[in-house]
Short mmCIF file of C-alpha atoms and ligand atoms in Angstrom, two decimals:
data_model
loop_
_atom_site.label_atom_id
_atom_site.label_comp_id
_atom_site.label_asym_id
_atom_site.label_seq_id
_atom_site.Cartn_x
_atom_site.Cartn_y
_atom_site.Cartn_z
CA UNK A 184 29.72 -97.21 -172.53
CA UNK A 185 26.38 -98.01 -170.81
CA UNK A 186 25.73 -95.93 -167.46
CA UNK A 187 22.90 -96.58 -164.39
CA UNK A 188 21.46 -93.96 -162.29
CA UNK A 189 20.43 -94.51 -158.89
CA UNK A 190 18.34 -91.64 -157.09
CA UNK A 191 18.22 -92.82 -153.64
CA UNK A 192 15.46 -91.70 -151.21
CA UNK A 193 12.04 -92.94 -150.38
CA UNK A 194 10.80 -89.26 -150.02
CA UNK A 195 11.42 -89.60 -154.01
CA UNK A 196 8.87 -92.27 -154.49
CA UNK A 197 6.46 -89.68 -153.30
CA UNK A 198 3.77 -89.48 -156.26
CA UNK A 199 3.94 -85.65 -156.16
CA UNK A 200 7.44 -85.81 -155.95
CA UNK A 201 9.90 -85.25 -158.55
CA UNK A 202 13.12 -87.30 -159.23
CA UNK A 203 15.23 -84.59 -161.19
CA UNK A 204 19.29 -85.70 -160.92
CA UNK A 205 18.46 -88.70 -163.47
CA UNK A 206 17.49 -86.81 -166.12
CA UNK A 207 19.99 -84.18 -165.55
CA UNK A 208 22.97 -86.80 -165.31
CA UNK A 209 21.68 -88.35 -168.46
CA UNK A 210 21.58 -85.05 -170.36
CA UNK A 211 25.14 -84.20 -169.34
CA UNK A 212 26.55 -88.26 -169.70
CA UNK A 213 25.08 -87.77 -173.68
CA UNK A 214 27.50 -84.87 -174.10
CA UNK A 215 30.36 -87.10 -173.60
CA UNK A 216 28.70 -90.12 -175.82
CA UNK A 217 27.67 -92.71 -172.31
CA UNK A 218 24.41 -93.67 -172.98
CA UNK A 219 22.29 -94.33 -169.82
CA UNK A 220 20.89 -98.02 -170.17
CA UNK A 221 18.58 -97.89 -166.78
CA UNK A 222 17.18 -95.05 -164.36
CA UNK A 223 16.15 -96.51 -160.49
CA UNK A 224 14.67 -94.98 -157.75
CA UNK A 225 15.00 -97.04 -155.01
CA UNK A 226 13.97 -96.25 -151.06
CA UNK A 227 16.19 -95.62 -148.07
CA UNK A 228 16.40 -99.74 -147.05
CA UNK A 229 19.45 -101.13 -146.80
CA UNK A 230 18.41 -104.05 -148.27
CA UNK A 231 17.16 -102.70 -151.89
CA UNK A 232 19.92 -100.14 -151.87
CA UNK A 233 22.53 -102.97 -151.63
CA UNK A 234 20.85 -104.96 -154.25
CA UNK A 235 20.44 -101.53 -156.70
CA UNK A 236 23.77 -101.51 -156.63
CA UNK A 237 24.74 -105.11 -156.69
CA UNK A 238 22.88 -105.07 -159.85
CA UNK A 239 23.92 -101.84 -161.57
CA UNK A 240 27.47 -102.76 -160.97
CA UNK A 241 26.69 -105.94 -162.24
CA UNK A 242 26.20 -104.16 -165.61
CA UNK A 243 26.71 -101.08 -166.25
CA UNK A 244 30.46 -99.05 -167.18
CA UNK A 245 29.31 -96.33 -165.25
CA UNK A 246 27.11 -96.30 -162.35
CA UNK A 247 25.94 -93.17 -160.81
CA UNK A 248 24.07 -92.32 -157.61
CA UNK A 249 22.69 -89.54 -155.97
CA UNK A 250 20.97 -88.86 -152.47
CA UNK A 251 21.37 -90.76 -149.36
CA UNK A 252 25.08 -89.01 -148.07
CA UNK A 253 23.67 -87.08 -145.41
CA UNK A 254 23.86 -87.61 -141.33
CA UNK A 255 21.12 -89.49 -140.44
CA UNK A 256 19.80 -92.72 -139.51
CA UNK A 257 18.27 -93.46 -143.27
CA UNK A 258 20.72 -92.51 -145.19
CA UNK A 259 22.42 -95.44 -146.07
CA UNK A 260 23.77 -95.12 -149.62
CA UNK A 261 27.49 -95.64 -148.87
CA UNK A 262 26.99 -98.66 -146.99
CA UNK A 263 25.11 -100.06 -149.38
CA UNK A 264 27.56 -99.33 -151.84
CA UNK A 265 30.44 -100.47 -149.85
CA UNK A 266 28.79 -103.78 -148.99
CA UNK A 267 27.90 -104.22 -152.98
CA UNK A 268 31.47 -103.77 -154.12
CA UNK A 269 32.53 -106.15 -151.33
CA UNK A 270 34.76 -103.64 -149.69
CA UNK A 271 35.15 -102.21 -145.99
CA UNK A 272 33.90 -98.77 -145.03
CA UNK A 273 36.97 -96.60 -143.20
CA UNK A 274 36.26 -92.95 -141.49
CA UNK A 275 38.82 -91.03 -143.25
CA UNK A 276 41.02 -88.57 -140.79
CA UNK A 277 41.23 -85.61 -143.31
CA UNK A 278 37.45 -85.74 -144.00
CA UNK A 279 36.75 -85.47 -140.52
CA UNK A 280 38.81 -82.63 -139.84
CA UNK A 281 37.23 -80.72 -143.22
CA UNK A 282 34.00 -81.43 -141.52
CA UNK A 283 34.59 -80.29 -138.48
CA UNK A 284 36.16 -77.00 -139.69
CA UNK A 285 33.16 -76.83 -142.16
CA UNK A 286 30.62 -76.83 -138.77
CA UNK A 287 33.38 -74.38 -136.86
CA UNK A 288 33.28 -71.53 -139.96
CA UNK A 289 29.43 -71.33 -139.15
CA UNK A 290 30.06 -71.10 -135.51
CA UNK A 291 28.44 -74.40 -134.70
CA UNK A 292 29.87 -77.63 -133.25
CA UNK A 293 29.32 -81.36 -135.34
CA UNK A 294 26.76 -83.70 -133.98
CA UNK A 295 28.23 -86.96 -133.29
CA UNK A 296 26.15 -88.62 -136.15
CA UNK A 297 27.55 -85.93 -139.10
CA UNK A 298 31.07 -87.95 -138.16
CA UNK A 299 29.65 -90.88 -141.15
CA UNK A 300 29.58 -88.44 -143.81
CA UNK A 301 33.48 -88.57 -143.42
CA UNK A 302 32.92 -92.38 -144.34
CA UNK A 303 34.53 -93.39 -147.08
CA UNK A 304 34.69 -97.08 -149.24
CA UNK A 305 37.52 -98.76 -149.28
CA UNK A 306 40.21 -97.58 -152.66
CA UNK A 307 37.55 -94.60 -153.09
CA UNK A 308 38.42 -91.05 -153.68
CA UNK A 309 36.59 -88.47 -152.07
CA UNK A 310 34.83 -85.54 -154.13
CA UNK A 311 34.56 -82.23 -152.42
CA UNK A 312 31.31 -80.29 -151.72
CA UNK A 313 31.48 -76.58 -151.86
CA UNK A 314 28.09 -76.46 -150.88
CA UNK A 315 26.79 -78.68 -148.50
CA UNK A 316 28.38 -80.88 -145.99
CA UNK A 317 28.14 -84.22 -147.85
CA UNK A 318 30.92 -84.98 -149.93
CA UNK A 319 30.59 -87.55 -152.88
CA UNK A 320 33.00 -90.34 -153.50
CA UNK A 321 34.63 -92.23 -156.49
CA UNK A 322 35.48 -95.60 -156.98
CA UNK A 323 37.40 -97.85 -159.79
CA UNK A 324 35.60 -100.91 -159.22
CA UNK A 325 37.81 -103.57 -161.49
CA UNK A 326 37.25 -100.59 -164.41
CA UNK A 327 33.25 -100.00 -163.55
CA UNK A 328 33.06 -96.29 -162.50
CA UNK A 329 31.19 -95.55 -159.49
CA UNK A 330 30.09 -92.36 -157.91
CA UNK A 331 28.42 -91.52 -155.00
CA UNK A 332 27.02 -87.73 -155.18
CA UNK A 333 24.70 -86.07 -152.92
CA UNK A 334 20.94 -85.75 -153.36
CA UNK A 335 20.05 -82.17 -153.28
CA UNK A 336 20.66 -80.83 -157.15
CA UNK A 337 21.85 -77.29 -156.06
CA UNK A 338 25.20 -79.75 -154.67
CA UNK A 339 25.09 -82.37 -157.33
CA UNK A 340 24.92 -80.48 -160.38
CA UNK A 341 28.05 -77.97 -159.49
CA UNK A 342 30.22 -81.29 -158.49
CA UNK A 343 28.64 -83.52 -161.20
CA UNK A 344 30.07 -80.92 -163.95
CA UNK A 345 33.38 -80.36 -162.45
CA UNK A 346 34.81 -83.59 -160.81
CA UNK A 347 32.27 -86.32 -162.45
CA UNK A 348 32.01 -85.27 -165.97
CA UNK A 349 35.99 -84.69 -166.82
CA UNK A 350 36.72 -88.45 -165.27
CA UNK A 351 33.93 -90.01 -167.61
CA UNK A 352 34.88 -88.38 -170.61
CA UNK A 353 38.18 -89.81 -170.30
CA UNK A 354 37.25 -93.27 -169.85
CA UNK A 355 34.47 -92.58 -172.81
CA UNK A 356 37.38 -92.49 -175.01
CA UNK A 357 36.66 -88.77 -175.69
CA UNK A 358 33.35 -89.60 -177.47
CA UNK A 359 30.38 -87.00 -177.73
CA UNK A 360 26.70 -86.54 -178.60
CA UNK A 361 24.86 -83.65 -179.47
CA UNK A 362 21.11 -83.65 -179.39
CA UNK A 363 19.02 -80.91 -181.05
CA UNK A 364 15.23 -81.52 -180.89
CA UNK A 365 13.37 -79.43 -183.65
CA UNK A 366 9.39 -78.55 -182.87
CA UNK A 367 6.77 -78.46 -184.88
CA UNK A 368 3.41 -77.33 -184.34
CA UNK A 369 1.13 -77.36 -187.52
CA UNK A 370 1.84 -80.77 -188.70
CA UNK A 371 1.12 -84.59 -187.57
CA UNK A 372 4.07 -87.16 -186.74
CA UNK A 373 3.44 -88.70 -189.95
CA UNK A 374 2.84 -85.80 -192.65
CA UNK A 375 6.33 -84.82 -190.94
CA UNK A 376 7.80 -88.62 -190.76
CA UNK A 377 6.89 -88.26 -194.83
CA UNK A 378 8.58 -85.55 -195.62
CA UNK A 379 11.89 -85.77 -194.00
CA UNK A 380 12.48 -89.40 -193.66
CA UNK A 381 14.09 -89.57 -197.03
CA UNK A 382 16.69 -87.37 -195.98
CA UNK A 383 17.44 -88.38 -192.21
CA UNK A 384 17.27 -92.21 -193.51
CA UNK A 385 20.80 -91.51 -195.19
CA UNK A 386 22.20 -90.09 -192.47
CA UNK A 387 23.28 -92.92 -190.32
CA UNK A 388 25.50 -90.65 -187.74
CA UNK A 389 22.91 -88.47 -186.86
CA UNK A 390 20.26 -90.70 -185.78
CA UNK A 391 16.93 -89.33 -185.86
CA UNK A 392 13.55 -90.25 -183.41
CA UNK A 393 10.15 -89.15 -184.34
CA UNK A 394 7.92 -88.07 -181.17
CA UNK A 395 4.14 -86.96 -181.74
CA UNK A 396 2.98 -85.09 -178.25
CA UNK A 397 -0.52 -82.91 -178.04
CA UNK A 398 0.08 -80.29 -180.81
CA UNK A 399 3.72 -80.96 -181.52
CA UNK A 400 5.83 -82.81 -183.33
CA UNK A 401 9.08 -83.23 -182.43
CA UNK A 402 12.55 -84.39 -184.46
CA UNK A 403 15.91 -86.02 -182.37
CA UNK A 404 18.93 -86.06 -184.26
CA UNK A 405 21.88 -87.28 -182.32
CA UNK A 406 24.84 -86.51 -184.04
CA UNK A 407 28.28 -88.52 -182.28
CA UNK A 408 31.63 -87.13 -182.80
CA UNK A 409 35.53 -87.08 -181.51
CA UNK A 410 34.43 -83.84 -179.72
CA UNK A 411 31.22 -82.23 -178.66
CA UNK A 412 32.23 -79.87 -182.04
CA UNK A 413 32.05 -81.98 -184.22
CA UNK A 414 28.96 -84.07 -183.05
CA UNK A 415 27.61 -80.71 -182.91
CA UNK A 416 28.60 -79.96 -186.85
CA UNK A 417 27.08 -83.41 -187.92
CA UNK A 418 23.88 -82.50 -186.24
CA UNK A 419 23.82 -79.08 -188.04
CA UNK A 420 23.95 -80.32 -191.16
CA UNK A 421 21.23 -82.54 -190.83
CA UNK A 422 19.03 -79.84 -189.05
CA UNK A 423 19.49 -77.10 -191.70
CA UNK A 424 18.34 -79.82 -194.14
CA UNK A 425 15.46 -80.46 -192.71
CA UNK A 426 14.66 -76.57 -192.30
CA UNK A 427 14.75 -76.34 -196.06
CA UNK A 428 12.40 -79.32 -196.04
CA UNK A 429 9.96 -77.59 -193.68
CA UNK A 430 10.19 -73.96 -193.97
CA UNK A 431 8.68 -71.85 -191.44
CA UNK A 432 7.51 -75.36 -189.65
CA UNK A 433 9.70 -75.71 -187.63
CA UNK A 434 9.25 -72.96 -184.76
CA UNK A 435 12.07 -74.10 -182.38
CA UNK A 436 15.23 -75.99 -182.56
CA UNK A 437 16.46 -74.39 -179.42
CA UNK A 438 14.98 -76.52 -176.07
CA UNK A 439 12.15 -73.41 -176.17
CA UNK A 440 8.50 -74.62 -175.99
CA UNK A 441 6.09 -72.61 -178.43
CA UNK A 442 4.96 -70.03 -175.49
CA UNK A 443 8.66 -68.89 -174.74
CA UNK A 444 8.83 -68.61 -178.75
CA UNK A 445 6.11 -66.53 -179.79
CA UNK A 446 6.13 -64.74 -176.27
CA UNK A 447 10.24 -63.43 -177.63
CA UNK A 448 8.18 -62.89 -181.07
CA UNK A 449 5.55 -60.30 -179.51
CA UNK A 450 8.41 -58.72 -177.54
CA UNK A 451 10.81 -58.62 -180.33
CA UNK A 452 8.42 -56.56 -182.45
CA UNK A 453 6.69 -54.34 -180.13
CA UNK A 454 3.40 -56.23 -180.63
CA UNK A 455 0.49 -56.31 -177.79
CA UNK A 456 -2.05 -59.18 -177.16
CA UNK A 457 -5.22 -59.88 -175.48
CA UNK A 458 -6.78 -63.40 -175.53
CA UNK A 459 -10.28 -64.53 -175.72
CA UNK A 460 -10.69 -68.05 -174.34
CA UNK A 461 -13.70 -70.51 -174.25
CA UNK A 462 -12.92 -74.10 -174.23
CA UNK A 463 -9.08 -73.37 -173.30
CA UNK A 464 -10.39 -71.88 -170.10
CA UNK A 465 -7.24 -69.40 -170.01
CA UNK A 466 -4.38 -71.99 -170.85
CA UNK A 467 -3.45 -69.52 -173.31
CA UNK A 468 -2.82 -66.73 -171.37
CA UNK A 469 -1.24 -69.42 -168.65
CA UNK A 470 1.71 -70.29 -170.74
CA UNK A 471 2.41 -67.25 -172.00
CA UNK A 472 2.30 -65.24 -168.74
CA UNK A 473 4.41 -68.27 -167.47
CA UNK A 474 7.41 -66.71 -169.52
CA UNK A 475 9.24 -63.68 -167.76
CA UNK A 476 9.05 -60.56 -168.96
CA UNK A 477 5.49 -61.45 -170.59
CA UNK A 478 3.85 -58.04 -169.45
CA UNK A 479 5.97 -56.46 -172.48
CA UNK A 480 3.27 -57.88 -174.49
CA UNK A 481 0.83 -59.65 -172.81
CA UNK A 482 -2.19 -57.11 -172.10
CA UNK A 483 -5.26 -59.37 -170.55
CA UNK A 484 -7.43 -62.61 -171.38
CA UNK A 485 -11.05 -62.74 -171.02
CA UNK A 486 -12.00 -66.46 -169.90
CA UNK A 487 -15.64 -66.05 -171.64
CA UNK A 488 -17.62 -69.07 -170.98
CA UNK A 489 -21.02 -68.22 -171.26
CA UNK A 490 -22.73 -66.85 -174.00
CA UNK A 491 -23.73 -64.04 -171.99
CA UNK A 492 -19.71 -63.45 -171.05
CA UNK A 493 -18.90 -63.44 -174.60
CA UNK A 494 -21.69 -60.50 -175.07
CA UNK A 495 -21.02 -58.61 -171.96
CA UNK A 496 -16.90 -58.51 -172.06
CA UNK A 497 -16.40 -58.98 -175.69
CA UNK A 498 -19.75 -57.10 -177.41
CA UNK A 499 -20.36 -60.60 -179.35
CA UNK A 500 -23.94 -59.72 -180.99
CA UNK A 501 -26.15 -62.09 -179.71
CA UNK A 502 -27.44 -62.98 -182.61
CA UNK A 503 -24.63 -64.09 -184.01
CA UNK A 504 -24.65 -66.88 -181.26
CA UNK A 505 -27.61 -67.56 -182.20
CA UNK A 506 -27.20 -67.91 -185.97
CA UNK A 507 -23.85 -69.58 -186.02
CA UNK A 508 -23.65 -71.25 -182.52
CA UNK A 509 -21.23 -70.36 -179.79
CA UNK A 510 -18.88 -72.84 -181.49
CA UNK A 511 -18.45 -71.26 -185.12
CA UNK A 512 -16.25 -69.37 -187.01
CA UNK A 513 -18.60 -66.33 -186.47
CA UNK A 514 -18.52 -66.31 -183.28
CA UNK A 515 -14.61 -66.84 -183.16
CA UNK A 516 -14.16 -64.27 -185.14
CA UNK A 517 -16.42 -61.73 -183.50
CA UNK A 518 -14.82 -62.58 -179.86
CA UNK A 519 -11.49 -61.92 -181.41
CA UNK A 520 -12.31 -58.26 -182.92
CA UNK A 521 -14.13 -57.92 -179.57
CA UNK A 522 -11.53 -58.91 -177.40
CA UNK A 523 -9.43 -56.45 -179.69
CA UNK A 524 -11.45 -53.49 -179.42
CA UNK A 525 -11.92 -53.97 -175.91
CA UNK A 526 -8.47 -54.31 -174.86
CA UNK A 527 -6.98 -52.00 -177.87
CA UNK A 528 -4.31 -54.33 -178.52
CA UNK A 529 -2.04 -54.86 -181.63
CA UNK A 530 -3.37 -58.48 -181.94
CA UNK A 531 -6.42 -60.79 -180.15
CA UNK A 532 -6.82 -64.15 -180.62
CA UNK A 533 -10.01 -66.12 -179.50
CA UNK A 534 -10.43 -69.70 -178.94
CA UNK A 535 -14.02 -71.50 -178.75
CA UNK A 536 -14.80 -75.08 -179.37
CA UNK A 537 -16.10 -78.13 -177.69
CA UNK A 538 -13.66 -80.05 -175.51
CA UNK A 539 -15.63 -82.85 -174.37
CA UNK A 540 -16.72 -85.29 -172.74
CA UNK A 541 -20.45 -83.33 -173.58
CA UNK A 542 -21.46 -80.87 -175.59
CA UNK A 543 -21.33 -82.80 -178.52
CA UNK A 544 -24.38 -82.18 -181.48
CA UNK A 545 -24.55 -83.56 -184.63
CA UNK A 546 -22.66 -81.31 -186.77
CA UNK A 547 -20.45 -80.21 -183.91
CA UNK A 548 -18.30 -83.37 -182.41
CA UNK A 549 -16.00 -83.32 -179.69
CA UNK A 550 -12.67 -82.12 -180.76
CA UNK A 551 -14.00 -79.03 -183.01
CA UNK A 552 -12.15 -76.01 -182.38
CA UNK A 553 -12.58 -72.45 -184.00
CA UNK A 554 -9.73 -70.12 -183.60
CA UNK A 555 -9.48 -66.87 -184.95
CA UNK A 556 -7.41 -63.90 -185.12
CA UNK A 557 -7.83 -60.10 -185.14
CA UNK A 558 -5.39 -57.89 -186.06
CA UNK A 559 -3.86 -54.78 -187.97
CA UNK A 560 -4.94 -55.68 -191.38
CA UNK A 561 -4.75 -59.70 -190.27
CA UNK A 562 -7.80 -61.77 -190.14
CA UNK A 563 -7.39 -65.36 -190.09
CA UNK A 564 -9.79 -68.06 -189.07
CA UNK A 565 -9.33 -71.78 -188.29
CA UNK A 566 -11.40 -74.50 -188.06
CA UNK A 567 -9.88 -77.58 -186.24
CA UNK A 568 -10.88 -80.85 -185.42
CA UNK A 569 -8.62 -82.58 -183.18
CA UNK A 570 -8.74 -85.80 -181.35
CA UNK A 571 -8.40 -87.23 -178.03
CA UNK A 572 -10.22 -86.63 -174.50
CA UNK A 573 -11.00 -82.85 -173.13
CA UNK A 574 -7.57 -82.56 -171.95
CA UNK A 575 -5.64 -83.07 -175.28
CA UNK A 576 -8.35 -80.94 -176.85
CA UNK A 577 -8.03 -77.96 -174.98
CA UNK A 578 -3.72 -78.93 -175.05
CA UNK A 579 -4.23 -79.15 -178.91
CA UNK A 580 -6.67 -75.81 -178.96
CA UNK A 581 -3.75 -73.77 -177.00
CA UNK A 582 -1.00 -74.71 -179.11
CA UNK A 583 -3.06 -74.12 -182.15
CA UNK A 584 -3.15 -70.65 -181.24
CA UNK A 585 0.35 -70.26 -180.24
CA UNK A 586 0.86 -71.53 -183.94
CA UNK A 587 -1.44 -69.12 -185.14
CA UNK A 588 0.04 -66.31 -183.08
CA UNK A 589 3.30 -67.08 -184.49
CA UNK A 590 2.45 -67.43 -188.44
CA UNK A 591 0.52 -64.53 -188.59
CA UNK A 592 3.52 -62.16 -186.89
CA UNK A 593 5.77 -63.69 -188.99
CA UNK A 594 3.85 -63.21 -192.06
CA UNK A 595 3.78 -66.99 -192.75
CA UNK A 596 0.99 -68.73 -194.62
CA UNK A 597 -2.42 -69.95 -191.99
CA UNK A 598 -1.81 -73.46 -191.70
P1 LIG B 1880 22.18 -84.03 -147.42
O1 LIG B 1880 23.56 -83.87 -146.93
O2 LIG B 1880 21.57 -82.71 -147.86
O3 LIG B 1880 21.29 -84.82 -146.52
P2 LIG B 1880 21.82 -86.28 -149.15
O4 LIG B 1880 22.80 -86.78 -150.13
O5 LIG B 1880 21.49 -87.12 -147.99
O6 LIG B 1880 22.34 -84.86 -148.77
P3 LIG B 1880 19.07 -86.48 -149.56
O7 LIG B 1880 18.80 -86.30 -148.10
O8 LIG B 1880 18.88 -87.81 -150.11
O9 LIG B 1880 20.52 -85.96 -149.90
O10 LIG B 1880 18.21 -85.45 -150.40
C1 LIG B 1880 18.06 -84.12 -149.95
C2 LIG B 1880 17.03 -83.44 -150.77
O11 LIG B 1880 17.53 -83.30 -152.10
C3 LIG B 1880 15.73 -84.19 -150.98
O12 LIG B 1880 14.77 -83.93 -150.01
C4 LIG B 1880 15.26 -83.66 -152.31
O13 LIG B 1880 14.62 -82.42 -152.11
C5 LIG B 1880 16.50 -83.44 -153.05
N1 LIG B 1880 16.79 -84.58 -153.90
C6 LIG B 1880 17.48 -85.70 -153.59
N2 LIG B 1880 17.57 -86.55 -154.62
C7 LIG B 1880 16.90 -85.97 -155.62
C8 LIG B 1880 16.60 -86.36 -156.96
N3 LIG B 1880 17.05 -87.53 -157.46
N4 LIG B 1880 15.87 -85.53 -157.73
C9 LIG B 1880 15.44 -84.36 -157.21
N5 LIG B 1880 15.67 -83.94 -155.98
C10 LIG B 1880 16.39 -84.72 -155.17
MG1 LIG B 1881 18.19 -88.49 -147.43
#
């Protein structure tokens, strides 16, 4: 079954704005094997809405949309709808009354214009809201499912999960996929694609995607079953062969980026940190204090830019600078014991290397990273060179050092 998602709203065109219900409703659709086939935002006009969903009913098993229910002049979704199945709009009694009662339980009386949120189309069944005032709607249209739910995700998620979800799966024939994306940061898309491929390639049921991002590799399998179980079993199988394939690559097979993992790693065994960042300008310390409970490990970061920073707030001899050049594995090394004796922390990591678009010399391109690593009898030192404009570099630099964080607790081999 093929499904289309339509997020209506213009304020969702916005460019800071984020359109969130699509990929939630895909997520939860995989689960019961519909694969979405398009994703549209489309504006509050009558005229595009009606065409969205002349056009999505026009193709898809399963159309889907969310946003538009409320009271006011621009929301226009079921109209739209109504006029794209070809059916009449009708205010329904009971939904009036619920509405009405709704408005009375907060002590306030309806405005004339909430009265078309007890509109419903023609044949369609109405899907209660337990928290907001819009209520969604579902239609058979000659066997193409279609559901109106309301925009705000706090009201579409609860009544997607409960009263859209259970219909779909029984018209889905009682098909599932399970997804499992494995993460890997110390290895290209194609030293990984090299290693595993001869074992995903004869698995046909899971399928497996390849996906290079900055600093991480990452591994689909889909796995489709008779139940979400089974799907689920297929997928295993797969997975724990390509653990034995990659071991102690793979640093998450759980949704968790490499900050939530190695911040549960520092926590987990009672380990401190303090950072020392050049070129990564305190992305380091910004992902990891992004995960709560963070100050269980996370002691400070020293954002040392200058050479004179790195002496003053780390003790790096100058003349080591000097020697060796602020980008070096001398100089990495000394702001990590620095950083460490400073802070009196079980580990310090430091980060210095030359993101770009200047700073460039002969021996020294853009891309070349040092990391290093200072800890209770552990002393590693890295020397990367990775491509791409400053942005991926410093990307690329941080999740180097989450790697680095992570091998080294774990007692894993430098990469
Ligand atoms: P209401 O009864 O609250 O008016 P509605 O169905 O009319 O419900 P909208 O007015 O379209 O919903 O959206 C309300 C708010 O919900 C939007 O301002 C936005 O913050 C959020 N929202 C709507 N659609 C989406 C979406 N697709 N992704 C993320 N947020 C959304
Ligand atoms: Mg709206």
């Amino acid at each position: 079954m093929k499904a289309e998602i339509l997020a209506v709203g213009s304020e969702l065109l916005d460019p800071l704005r984020r359109e969130t219900n699509g990929a939630y409703i895909t997520g939860r659709l995989r689960s019961v094997g519909v694969d979405v086939f398009a994703r549209i935002t489309v504006a509050d006009d009558a005229s595009w809405l009606e065409q969205a969903f002349r056009q999505a009913l026009s193709r898809a098993d399963v159309v889907i949309a969310t946003g538009g229910l409320g009271p006011t002049s621009d929301d226009l979704t079921r109209e739209a709808a109504a006029r794209a199945a070809g059916r009449a709009l009708h205010r329904d009694p009971g939904l009036l009354e619920a509405l009405r009662e709704r408005f009375a339980r907060f002590g306030r009386v309806m405005a004339p214009v909430n009265a078309q949120q007890a509109d419903l189309i023609e044949g369609a069944v109405s899907l209660p809201n337990a928290r907001g005032s819009a209520p969604g709607q579902y239609l058979d249209q000659g066997g193409r499912l279609l559901f109106l739910l309301p925009g705000p995700p706090g009201e579409m998620q609860p009544m997607f999960d409960a009263q859209v979800l259970p219909i779909v799966r029984e018209r889905a024939g009682g098909r599932a996929l399970v997804t499992r994306v494995l993460k890997i940061a110390s290895m290209g898309e194609s030293d990984v694609e090299q290693i595993v491929a001869p074992l995903y390639k004869t698995y046909e049921n899971p399928r497996t995607t390849i996906l290079g991002g900055a600093g991480q590799t990452e591994l689909h399998l889909t796995g489709e079953g008779a139940s979400e179980e089974e799907a689920a079993a297929r997928v295993e199988e797969l997975a724990s062969g390509i653990h034995g394939l990659l071991p102690g690559r793979i640093f998450s097979d759980d949704g968790r980026d490499l900050a939530e993992v190695v911040a549960a790693l520092l926590s987990g065994r009672g380990k401190t940190l303090a950072l020392a960042e050049s070129c990564t300008g305190g992305l380091v310390a910004a992902r990891l204090t992004a995960v709560p409970g963070s100050s269980a490990f996370f002691d400070r970061a020293y954002v040392t830019y200058s050479n004179q920073a790195k002496a003053d707030l780390l003790g790096v001899d100058p003349q080591i600078i000097e020697r060796h050049g602020a980008v070096s594995e001398e100089t990495a090394r000394a702001m990590a014991e620095g950083a460490r004796r400073a802070a009196g922390t079980d580990l310090a990591v430091a980060i210095t290397g030359i993101a770009g678009p200047t700073g460039a010399t002969e021996d020294k391109p853009v891309g070349l990273v040092f990391l290093a690593l200072a800890g209770d009898g552990v002393d590693r030192v890295r020397r990367a060179q990775f491509p791409g404009e400053r942005d991926r570099v410093r990307a690329q630099a941080a999740q180097a050092a989450l790697e680095m964080i992570r091998r080294a607790v774990l007692g894993l081999a430098p990469v």
